[in-house]
Short mmCIF file of C-alpha atoms in Angstrom, two decimals:
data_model
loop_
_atom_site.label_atom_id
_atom_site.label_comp_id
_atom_site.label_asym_id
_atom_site.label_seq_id
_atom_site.Cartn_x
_atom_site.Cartn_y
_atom_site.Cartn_z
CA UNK B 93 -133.84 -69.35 -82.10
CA UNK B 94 -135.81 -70.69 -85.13
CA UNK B 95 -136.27 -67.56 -87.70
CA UNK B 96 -139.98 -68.93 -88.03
CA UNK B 97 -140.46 -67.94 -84.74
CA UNK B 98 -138.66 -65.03 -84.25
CA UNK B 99 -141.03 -63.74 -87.52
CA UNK B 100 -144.18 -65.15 -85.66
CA UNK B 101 -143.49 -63.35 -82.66
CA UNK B 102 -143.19 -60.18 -84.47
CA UNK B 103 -145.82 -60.33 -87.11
CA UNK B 104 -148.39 -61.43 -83.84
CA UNK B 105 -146.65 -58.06 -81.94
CA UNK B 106 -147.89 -56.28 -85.10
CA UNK B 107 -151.41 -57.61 -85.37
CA UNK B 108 -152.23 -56.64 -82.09
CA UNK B 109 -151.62 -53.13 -82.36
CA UNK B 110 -152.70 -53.26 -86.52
CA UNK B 111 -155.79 -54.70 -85.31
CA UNK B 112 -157.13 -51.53 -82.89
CA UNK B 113 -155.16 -49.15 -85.66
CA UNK B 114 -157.92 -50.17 -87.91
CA UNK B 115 -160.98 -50.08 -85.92
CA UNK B 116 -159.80 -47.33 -83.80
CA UNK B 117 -163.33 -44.80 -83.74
CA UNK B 118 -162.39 -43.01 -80.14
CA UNK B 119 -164.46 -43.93 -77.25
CA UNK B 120 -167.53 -45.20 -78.57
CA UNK B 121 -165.69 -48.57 -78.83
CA UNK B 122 -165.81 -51.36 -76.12
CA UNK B 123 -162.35 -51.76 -74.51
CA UNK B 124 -160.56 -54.95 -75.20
CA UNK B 125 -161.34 -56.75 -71.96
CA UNK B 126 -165.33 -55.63 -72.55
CA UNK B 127 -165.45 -57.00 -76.07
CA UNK B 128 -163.41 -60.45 -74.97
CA UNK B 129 -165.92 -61.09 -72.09
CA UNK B 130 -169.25 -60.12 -73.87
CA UNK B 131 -168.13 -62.22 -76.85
CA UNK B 132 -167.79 -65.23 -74.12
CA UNK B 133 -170.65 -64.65 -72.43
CA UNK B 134 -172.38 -64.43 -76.13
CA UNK B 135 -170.97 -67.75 -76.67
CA UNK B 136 -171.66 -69.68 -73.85
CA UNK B 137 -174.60 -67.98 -71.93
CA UNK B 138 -175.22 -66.69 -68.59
CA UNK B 139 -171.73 -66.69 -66.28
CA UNK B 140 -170.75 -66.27 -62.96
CA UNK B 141 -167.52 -64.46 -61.67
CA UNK B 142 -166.17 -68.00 -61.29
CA UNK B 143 -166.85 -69.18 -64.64
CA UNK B 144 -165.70 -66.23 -65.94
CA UNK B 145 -161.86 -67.26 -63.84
CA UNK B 146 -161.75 -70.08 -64.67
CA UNK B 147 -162.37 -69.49 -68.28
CA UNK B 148 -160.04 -66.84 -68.62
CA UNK B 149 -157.50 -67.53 -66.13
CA UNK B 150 -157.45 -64.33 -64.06
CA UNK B 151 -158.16 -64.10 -60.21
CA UNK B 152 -162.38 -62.84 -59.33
CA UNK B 153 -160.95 -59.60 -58.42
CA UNK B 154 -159.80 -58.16 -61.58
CA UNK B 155 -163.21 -59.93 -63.06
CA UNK B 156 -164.92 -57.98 -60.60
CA UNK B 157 -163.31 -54.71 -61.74
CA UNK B 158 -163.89 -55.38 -65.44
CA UNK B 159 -167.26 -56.26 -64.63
CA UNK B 160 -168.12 -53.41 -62.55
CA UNK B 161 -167.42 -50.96 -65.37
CA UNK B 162 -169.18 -53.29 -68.21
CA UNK B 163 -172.44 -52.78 -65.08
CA UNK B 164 -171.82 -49.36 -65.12
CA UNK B 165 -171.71 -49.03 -68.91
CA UNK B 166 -174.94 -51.27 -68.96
CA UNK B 167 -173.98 -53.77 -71.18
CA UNK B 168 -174.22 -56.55 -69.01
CA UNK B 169 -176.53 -57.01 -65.91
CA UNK B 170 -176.43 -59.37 -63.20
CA UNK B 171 -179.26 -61.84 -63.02
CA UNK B 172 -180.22 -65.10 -60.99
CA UNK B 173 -178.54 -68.39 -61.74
CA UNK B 174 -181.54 -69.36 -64.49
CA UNK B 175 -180.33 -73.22 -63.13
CA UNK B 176 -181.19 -72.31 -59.85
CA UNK B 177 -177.56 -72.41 -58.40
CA UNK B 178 -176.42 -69.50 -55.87
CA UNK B 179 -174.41 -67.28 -57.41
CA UNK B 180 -175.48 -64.94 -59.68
CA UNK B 181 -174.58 -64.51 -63.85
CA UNK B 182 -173.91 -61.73 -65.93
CA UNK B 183 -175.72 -61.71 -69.10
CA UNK B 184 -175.62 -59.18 -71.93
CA UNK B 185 -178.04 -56.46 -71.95
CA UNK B 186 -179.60 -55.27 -75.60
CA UNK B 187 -177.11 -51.99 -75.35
CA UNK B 188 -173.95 -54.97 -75.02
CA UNK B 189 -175.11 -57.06 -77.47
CA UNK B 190 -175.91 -53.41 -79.88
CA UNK B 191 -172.29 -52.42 -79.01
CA UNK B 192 -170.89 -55.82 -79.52
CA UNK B 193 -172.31 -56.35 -82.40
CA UNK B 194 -171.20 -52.57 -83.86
CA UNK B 195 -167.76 -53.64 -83.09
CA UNK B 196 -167.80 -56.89 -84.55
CA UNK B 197 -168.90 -55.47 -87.77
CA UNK B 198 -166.77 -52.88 -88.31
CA UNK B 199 -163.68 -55.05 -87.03
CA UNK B 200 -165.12 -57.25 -90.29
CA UNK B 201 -165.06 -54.41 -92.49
CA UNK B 202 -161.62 -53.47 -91.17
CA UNK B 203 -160.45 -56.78 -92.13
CA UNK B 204 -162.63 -56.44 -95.22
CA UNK B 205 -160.66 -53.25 -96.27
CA UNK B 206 -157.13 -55.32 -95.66
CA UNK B 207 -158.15 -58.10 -97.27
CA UNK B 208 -159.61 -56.71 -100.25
CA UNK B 209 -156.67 -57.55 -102.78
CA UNK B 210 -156.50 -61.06 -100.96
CA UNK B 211 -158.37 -64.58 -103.45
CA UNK B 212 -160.72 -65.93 -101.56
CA UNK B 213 -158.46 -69.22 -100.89
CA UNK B 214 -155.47 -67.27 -99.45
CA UNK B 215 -158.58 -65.42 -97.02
CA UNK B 216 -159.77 -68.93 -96.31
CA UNK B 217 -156.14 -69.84 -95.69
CA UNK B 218 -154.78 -67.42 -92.87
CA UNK B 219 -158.45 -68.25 -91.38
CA UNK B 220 -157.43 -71.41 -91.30
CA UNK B 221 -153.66 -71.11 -90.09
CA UNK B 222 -155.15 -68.73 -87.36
CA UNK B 223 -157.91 -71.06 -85.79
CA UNK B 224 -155.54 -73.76 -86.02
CA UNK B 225 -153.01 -71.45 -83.84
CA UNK B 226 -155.64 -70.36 -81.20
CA UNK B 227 -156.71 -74.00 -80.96
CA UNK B 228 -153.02 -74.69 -80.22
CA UNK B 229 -152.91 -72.23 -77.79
CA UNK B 230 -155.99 -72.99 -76.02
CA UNK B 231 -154.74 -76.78 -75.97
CA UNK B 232 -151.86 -76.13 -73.86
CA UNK B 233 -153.07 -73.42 -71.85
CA UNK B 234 -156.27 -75.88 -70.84
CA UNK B 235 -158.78 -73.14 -72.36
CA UNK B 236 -160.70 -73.74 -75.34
CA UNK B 237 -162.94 -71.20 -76.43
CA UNK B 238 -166.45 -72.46 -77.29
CA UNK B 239 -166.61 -72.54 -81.06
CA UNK B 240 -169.72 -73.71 -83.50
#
């Protein structure tokens, strides 16, 4: 195997579990499947379970799961289709987007903390390296993630 890859697959091993070392603050944090589906219904508005599938690629049932505990944590609620349409969508309540929010900002600072011997270009450049991954990634897997 290519030794670029080999040090890719370990350095994005690493990140993952870097990444809730350093926001780690016990259980006042959103869990990682909260904090991925808030920040896509933050992007993209209202969503139904089957939005929500085929957006992420997992079957309604484990939506339904993850969504029944963001309900029960009320930081989303389940409202009419605002375009009239049948099912209903779950938009963010003010306690989701307060909590989303909260853990956005101190994943920032986290990365603030890392980064803080980093020039401004070299920040700018893993930025750029990493979008241009994700975009990769969403390419093939048929997924992009709404972006400005």
């Amino acid at each position: 195997m290519d030794m670029p890859l080999d040090q890719i697959e370990f350095e994005t091993m690493l990140l993952g579990r870097y990444m809730n070392l350093l926001t780690y603050r016990g259980n006042r944090r959103l869990d990682r499947s909260a904090y991925i589906l808030l920040s896509r219904i933050e992007a993209e508005g209202p969503l139904s379970i089957s939005r929500l599938s085929d957006a992420f690629g997992l079957d309604t049932s484990t939506l339904n799961r993850q969504t029944a505990a963001m309900l029960r944590a009320g930081v989303v609620e389940r409202i009419p289709d605002p375009e009239g349409g049948i099912a209903r969508k779950f938009v963010i309540t003010a306690e989701g987007k307060r909590r989303l929010d909260s853990d956005r900002t101190e994943n920032v600072n986290g990365l603030a903390h890392v980064l803080a011997h980093w020039t401004p270009e070299e920040a700018a450049q893993l930025a750029d390296c990493l979008g241009r991954f994700n975009r990769d990634i969403e390419r093939l897997d048929g997924r992009p993630w709404p972006r400005d």
